[in-house]
CSV table of C-alpha atoms in Angstrom, one decimal:
chain,number,residue,atom,x,y,z
A,1,MET,CA,20.1,132.3,168.4
A,2,GLY,CA,23.3,132.5,166.1
A,3,VAL,CA,23.4,130.6,163.0
A,4,SER,CA,21.4,127.3,162.3
A,5,THR,CA,20.7,125.1,159.5
A,6,SER,CA,17.4,123.3,158.7
A,7,SER,CA,16.0,121.4,155.9
A,8,PRO,CA,12.4,121.8,155.5
A,9,GLU,CA,12.0,119.5,152.4
A,10,LYS,CA,14.3,117.4,150.1
A,11,GLY,CA,17.0,119.0,148.5
A,12,ILE,CA,16.8,122.3,150.2
A,13,SER,CA,18.9,123.7,153.0
A,14,VAL,CA,17.8,126.8,155.0
A,15,VAL,CA,20.6,128.7,156.9
A,16,THR,CA,19.2,131.2,159.2
A,17,VAL,CA,20.9,134.1,161.1
A,18,ASP,CA,19.4,135.0,164.6
A,19,VAL,CA,21.6,137.7,166.3
A,20,PRO,CA,19.4,140.1,168.2
A,21,PRO,CA,18.7,142.7,168.6
A,22,VAL,CA,19.6,143.6,164.9
A,23,ASN,CA,21.7,141.0,163.3
A,24,ALA,CA,24.7,143.0,163.6
A,25,LEU,CA,27.3,140.2,163.6
A,26,PRO,CA,30.3,139.7,165.9
A,27,VAL,CA,33.4,138.1,164.4
A,28,ARG,CA,32.4,134.5,165.4
A,29,ALA,CA,29.2,134.6,163.9
A,30,TRP,CA,30.5,135.7,160.4
A,31,PHE,CA,32.9,132.5,160.4
A,32,ALA,CA,30.0,130.4,161.8
A,33,LEU,CA,27.8,131.8,158.9
A,34,ALA,CA,30.5,131.0,156.4
A,35,ASP,CA,31.0,127.4,157.8
A,36,ALA,CA,27.2,126.7,157.7
A,37,VAL,CA,26.8,127.9,154.1
A,38,ARG,CA,29.9,125.8,153.0
A,39,ALA,CA,28.8,122.8,154.8
A,40,ALA,CA,25.2,123.1,153.2
A,41,GLY,CA,26.7,123.3,149.6
A,42,ARG,CA,29.0,120.2,150.2
A,43,ASP,CA,26.0,118.0,151.3
A,44,PRO,CA,25.4,115.9,148.3
A,45,GLY,CA,21.5,115.8,149.1
A,46,VAL,CA,21.3,119.7,148.9
A,47,ARG,CA,20.4,121.3,145.7
A,48,CYS,CA,19.7,124.8,146.8
A,49,VAL,CA,20.3,126.9,149.9
A,50,VAL,CA,18.1,129.5,151.5
A,51,LEU,CA,20.0,132.4,153.4
A,52,ALA,CA,17.4,133.7,155.9
A,53,ALA,CA,17.4,135.7,159.0
A,54,GLU,CA,15.0,136.1,162.0
A,55,GLY,CA,14.1,139.6,163.3
A,56,ARG,CA,13.1,142.8,161.9
A,57,GLY,CA,16.1,143.0,159.5
A,58,PHE,CA,18.2,140.7,157.4
A,59,ASN,CA,21.7,142.1,158.3
A,60,ALA,CA,23.1,145.2,159.9
A,61,GLY,CA,26.6,144.6,159.3
A,62,VAL,CA,29.3,143.9,162.1
A,63,ASP,CA,29.3,144.6,165.6
A,64,ILE,CA,31.0,147.9,166.1
A,65,LYS,CA,31.1,147.8,169.8
A,66,GLU,CA,33.0,144.5,169.6
A,67,ILE,CA,35.5,146.5,167.5
A,68,GLN,CA,35.6,149.4,169.8
A,69,ALA,CA,36.3,147.0,172.6
A,70,ARG,CA,38.9,144.8,171.2
A,71,GLY,CA,40.6,147.4,168.8
A,72,ASP,CA,42.8,146.5,165.8
A,73,GLY,CA,42.3,142.6,166.5
A,74,ALA,CA,38.6,142.7,166.2
A,75,LEU,CA,38.7,144.8,163.1
A,76,VAL,CA,41.0,142.3,161.3
A,77,GLY,CA,38.8,139.5,162.4
A,78,ALA,CA,35.5,141.1,161.1
A,79,ASN,CA,37.3,142.1,157.8
A,80,ARG,CA,38.4,138.4,157.5
A,81,GLY,CA,35.1,137.0,158.8
A,82,CYS,CA,33.0,139.1,156.3
A,83,ALA,CA,35.3,138.1,153.5
A,84,GLN,CA,34.8,134.4,154.5
A,85,ALA,CA,31.1,134.7,154.7
A,86,PHE,CA,30.7,136.5,151.4
A,87,ALA,CA,32.8,134.3,149.7
A,88,ALA,CA,31.0,131.3,151.1
A,89,VAL,CA,27.7,132.4,149.6
A,90,TYR,CA,29.3,133.2,146.2
A,91,GLU,CA,31.4,129.9,146.1
A,92,CYS,CA,28.6,127.5,147.5
A,93,GLU,CA,28.4,124.6,145.3
A,94,VAL,CA,24.7,125.0,144.8
A,95,PRO,CA,22.6,128.2,144.3
A,96,VAL,CA,21.9,130.5,146.9
A,97,VAL,CA,18.4,132.1,147.4
A,98,ALA,CA,18.6,135.4,149.8
A,99,ALA,CA,15.4,135.8,151.7
A,100,VAL,CA,15.8,139.6,152.8
A,101,GLN,CA,13.3,141.5,155.0
A,102,GLY,CA,13.5,144.8,156.6
A,103,PHE,CA,17.2,146.5,156.5
A,104,CYS,CA,19.9,144.8,154.5
A,105,LEU,CA,22.8,147.2,155.0
A,106,GLY,CA,26.6,147.1,154.9
A,107,GLY,CA,27.5,143.4,155.3
A,108,GLY,CA,24.1,142.5,154.3
A,109,VAL,CA,24.6,143.8,150.9
A,110,GLY,CA,27.6,141.6,150.9
A,111,LEU,CA,25.7,138.5,151.5
A,112,ALA,CA,22.8,139.4,149.4
A,113,GLY,CA,25.0,140.6,146.4
A,114,ASN,CA,26.9,137.5,146.3
A,115,ALA,CA,23.8,135.4,146.4
A,116,ASP,CA,22.5,133.7,143.0
A,117,ALA,CA,19.0,135.2,143.5
A,118,ILE,CA,17.1,137.5,146.1
A,119,VAL,CA,13.6,137.5,147.2
A,120,ALA,CA,12.6,140.5,149.4
A,121,SER,CA,10.0,141.9,151.5
A,122,GLU,CA,7.9,145.0,150.5
A,123,GLU,CA,9.6,147.1,153.3
A,124,ALA,CA,13.1,145.9,152.5
A,125,VAL,CA,15.8,148.5,151.8
A,126,PHE,CA,19.5,148.0,150.9
A,127,GLY,CA,22.5,150.1,151.4
A,128,LEU,CA,26.0,151.1,152.3
A,129,PRO,CA,26.2,153.7,155.1
A,130,GLU,CA,30.0,153.1,155.2
A,131,LEU,CA,31.3,156.8,154.5
A,132,ASP,CA,29.2,157.9,157.5
A,133,ARG,CA,31.0,155.6,159.9
A,134,GLY,CA,34.6,155.9,158.7
A,135,ALA,CA,34.8,152.7,156.7
A,136,LEU,CA,34.6,151.4,153.0
A,137,GLY,CA,33.7,148.0,151.5
A,138,ALA,CA,31.0,145.8,149.8
A,139,ALA,CA,30.8,148.3,147.0
A,140,THR,CA,31.8,145.3,145.0
A,141,HIS,CA,28.6,143.6,146.0
A,142,LEU,CA,26.3,146.7,145.7
A,143,ALA,CA,27.6,146.7,142.0
A,144,ARG,CA,26.2,143.4,141.3
A,145,LEU,CA,22.6,144.9,142.4
A,146,VAL,CA,22.7,148.2,140.6
A,147,PRO,CA,24.2,149.8,137.6
A,148,GLN,CA,27.8,151.5,137.9
A,149,HIS,CA,26.8,155.2,138.4
A,150,LEU,CA,23.8,154.5,140.6
A,151,MET,CA,26.2,152.4,142.8
A,152,ARG,CA,28.6,155.3,143.1
A,153,ALA,CA,25.8,157.8,143.9
A,154,LEU,CA,24.4,155.5,146.6
A,155,TYR,CA,27.9,154.7,148.0
A,156,TYR,CA,29.0,158.3,148.2
A,157,THR,CA,25.7,159.6,150.0
A,158,SER,CA,25.0,156.6,152.0
A,159,ARG,CA,21.6,156.5,150.6
A,160,THR,CA,19.3,153.3,150.5
A,161,VAL,CA,17.4,151.7,147.6
A,162,THR,CA,14.2,149.8,148.2
A,163,ALA,CA,13.6,146.2,147.1
A,164,ALA,CA,11.1,147.7,144.4
A,165,GLU,CA,13.8,149.6,142.8
A,166,LEU,CA,16.0,146.7,142.8
A,167,HIS,CA,13.3,144.6,141.4
A,168,ALA,CA,13.1,147.1,138.5
A,169,HIS,CA,16.6,146.7,137.7
A,170,GLY,CA,16.2,142.8,137.6
A,171,SER,CA,18.6,142.2,140.7
A,172,VAL,CA,15.5,140.9,142.9
A,173,TRP,CA,13.5,138.2,141.9
A,174,ARG,CA,10.4,138.8,143.6
A,175,VAL,CA,9.1,141.3,146.3
A,176,VAL,CA,6.2,139.9,148.5
A,177,PRO,CA,4.6,140.8,151.7
A,178,ARG,CA,6.8,140.1,154.6
A,179,ASP,CA,4.3,137.2,155.8
A,180,ARG,CA,5.0,135.7,152.6
A,181,LEU,CA,8.8,136.0,152.4
A,182,ARG,CA,9.7,132.7,153.4
A,183,GLY,CA,7.3,130.8,151.5
A,184,ALA,CA,8.3,132.8,148.4
A,185,ALA,CA,12.1,131.9,148.9
A,186,LEU,CA,11.3,128.4,149.3
A,187,GLU,CA,9.1,128.4,146.1
A,188,LEU,CA,12.1,129.7,144.1
A,189,ALA,CA,14.5,127.1,145.8
A,190,ARG,CA,11.9,124.4,145.2
A,191,GLU,CA,12.0,125.0,141.4
A,192,ILE,CA,15.8,125.0,141.5
A,193,ALA,CA,16.1,122.0,143.5
A,194,ALA,CA,13.8,120.1,140.9
A,195,LYS,CA,16.7,120.1,138.5
A,196,ASP,CA,19.4,117.6,138.3
A,197,GLY,CA,21.9,118.1,141.3
A,198,GLU,CA,25.2,117.4,139.6
A,199,LEU,CA,24.2,119.5,136.5
A,200,LEU,CA,23.2,122.4,139.0
A,201,ARG,CA,26.7,122.3,140.4
A,202,LEU,CA,28.3,122.4,137.3
A,203,ALA,CA,26.1,125.4,136.2
A,204,LYS,CA,26.9,127.1,139.3
A,205,ALA,CA,30.7,126.5,138.6
A,206,ALA,CA,30.2,127.7,135.0
A,207,LEU,CA,28.3,130.8,135.7
A,208,ASN,CA,31.1,131.9,138.6
A,209,GLY,CA,33.7,131.3,135.9
A,210,ILE,CA,32.2,133.9,133.4
A,211,ASP,CA,31.7,136.4,136.0
A,212,PRO,CA,33.5,139.5,134.8
A,213,VAL,CA,34.5,140.7,138.2
A,214,ASP,CA,36.6,138.3,140.8
A,215,VAL,CA,34.4,139.3,143.9
A,216,ARG,CA,36.6,137.8,146.5
A,217,ARG,CA,39.8,139.7,145.2
A,218,SER,CA,37.9,142.8,144.6
A,219,TYR,CA,36.3,142.8,148.2
A,220,ARG,CA,39.7,142.2,149.7
A,221,PHE,CA,41.0,145.2,147.8
A,222,GLU,CA,38.4,147.5,149.2
A,223,GLN,CA,38.9,146.1,152.7
A,224,GLY,CA,42.7,147.4,152.5
A,225,PHE,CA,41.5,150.9,152.4
A,226,THR,CA,39.0,150.3,155.5
A,227,PHE,CA,42.1,149.3,157.4
A,228,GLU,CA,44.1,152.2,156.0
A,229,ALA,CA,41.5,154.7,157.3
A,230,SER,CA,41.8,153.0,160.6
A,231,VAL,CA,45.6,153.2,161.2
A,232,ARG,CA,45.6,156.6,160.0
A,233,GLY,CA,42.9,157.7,162.3
A,234,VAL,CA,40.6,158.8,159.6
A,235,ALA,CA,37.8,156.2,160.7
A,236,ASP,CA,38.0,157.2,164.6
A,237,ARG,CA,37.6,161.0,163.4
A,238,VAL,CA,34.7,160.2,161.1
A,239,ARG,CA,32.9,158.1,163.8
A,240,ALA,CA,33.5,160.8,166.3
A,241,ALA,CA,32.1,163.6,164.3
A,242,PHE,CA,29.0,161.5,163.5
A,243,GLY,CA,26.0,162.7,165.3
A,244,THR,CA,27.7,166.2,166.0
A,245,ASP,CA,26.6,167.8,162.6
A,246,GLY,CA,23.1,167.0,162.8
A,247,ALA,CA,23.1,163.5,161.9
A,248,SER,CA,21.5,160.8,164.0
A,249,ARG,CA,23.0,158.0,165.8
A,250,ALA,CA,20.6,155.9,164.2
A,251,GLU,CA,23.0,155.2,161.4
A,252,GLU,CA,25.3,153.6,163.5
A,253,GLY,CA,23.8,150.2,163.4
A,254,SER,CA,25.1,148.8,160.2
A,255,GLY,CA,28.2,148.2,157.8
A,256,GLY,CA,30.1,146.2,155.5
A,257,GLN,CA,33.4,145.4,157.3
A,258,GLY,CA,34.3,147.1,160.5
A,259,ALA,CA,32.0,149.8,160.4
A,260,SER,CA,28.8,148.9,162.1
A,261,GLY,CA,27.4,148.2,165.5
A,262,THR,CA,24.4,147.1,167.6
A,263,ASP,CA,23.0,150.8,168.1
A,264,ALA,CA,19.9,151.8,166.3
A,265,VAL,CA,19.2,150.8,162.6
A,266,PRO,CA,16.8,152.5,160.3
A,267,GLU,CA,13.1,151.6,160.4
A,268,ALA,CA,12.2,149.3,157.6
A,269,GLY,CA,10.6,151.3,154.7
A,270,PRO,CA,10.8,152.3,151.2
A,271,ALA,CA,13.6,155.0,150.3
A,272,SER,CA,11.7,156.5,147.6
A,273,GLY,CA,8.0,156.2,148.0
A,274,THR,CA,7.7,154.0,144.8
A,275,PRO,CA,5.1,151.5,145.1
A,276,PRO,CA,6.5,147.9,145.3
A,277,PRO,CA,5.7,145.5,142.6
A,278,SER,CA,2.8,142.8,143.3
A,279,GLY,CA,5.7,140.1,143.7
A,280,THR,CA,3.8,137.6,141.4
A,281,GLY,CA,6.6,137.0,139.0
A,282,PRO,CA,10.2,137.4,138.2
A,283,ALA,CA,11.9,140.6,137.9
A,284,SER,CA,11.5,142.1,134.6
A,285,GLY,CA,14.7,144.3,134.4
A,286,THR,CA,13.0,146.2,131.6
A,287,GLY,CA,13.2,149.8,133.0
A,288,PRO,CA,15.4,152.0,135.2
A,289,ALA,CA,14.6,152.2,139.1
A,290,SER,CA,12.2,154.9,139.7
A,291,GLY,CA,14.8,157.0,141.6
A,292,THR,CA,15.4,157.7,145.3
A,293,THR,CA,13.3,160.8,145.9
A,294,ASP,CA,10.7,161.3,148.7
A,295,PRO,CA,7.5,163.0,147.5
A,296,ALA,CA,7.9,165.6,150.4
A,297,SER,CA,11.6,166.5,150.3
A,298,GLY,CA,12.6,165.6,146.6
A,299,ARG,CA,15.3,163.2,147.8
A,300,ALA,CA,15.6,159.8,149.5
A,301,PRO,CA,15.0,159.5,153.2
A,302,VAL,CA,18.4,158.7,154.4
A,303,PRO,CA,18.9,156.2,157.3
A,304,GLY,CA,19.8,158.2,160.4
A,305,LYS,CA,19.1,161.5,158.7
A,306,ASP,CA,15.5,161.4,158.2
A,307,ALA,CA,12.9,161.1,161.0
A,308,SER,CA,10.9,158.7,158.9
A,309,PHE,CA,13.5,156.0,159.7
A,310,GLY,CA,12.9,156.3,163.4
A,311,THR,CA,15.3,156.8,166.2
A,312,GLU,CA,14.8,153.7,168.0
A,313,GLU,CA,18.0,152.5,169.8
A,314,PRO,CA,17.6,148.7,170.4
A,315,ARG,CA,20.4,147.4,173.0
């Protein structure tokens, strides 16, 4: 358990996160993840890194229980750890493919959003429930996955978006059945790793260099507002009120920076009822997402607010 690295075949390194029960990472795990990704990228024999996770979800953010127990020191640690892990993915010397299953929330969006490509399972959902837990952050990375106005609507409402919808936007490469996820991610990594290693590294540096947003600086700017919310007591007030106005504690299981925990997370499932693509080819990016509406209610099921996401509380 924790963070491990393997080399399933020549030129490919797989960095795997396994922090039960829901991959909500404590401070040390964020730094361990950053170190593992950077080390894989520095290896001259590696041409592509696959970022994967064990368990029913890819990532549920940071461990809020650690922050509650240790206070501001843990909050600062979580902020720095997230910033380092997200930056390690983005700045990895070779392309990074994220293999996402189940829930990808808060810090998970930071990791996937900074990857070079995403392969997702059919039931995967992505979202930033930060405002429901008195925090801010990772909008920088959500903006890399969806158009600006959709990003804002998702951020303000704490709704999730499905892998199928991200595939329609062109930000997810393939959507596949869960039992084929690792194989599909390795298939893409294998195709990338077949290229010249030195030229791949130059290509990664060139693409980062023309990126219109400095993701490291942008995310650290966001984090400043999370800390402000904490010192002003806003974060504690929002978290204390959560669950008293009809909202379930089920949403307390994820976050981008100092906002999450190891309480229950939403059961993996589509947010809109839109059938996923077959997963037999690259994202087309030729049409808008189908929206986040539920056939029964006319809106998206919201983690922690709709029964369809379940109320299980893993401990």
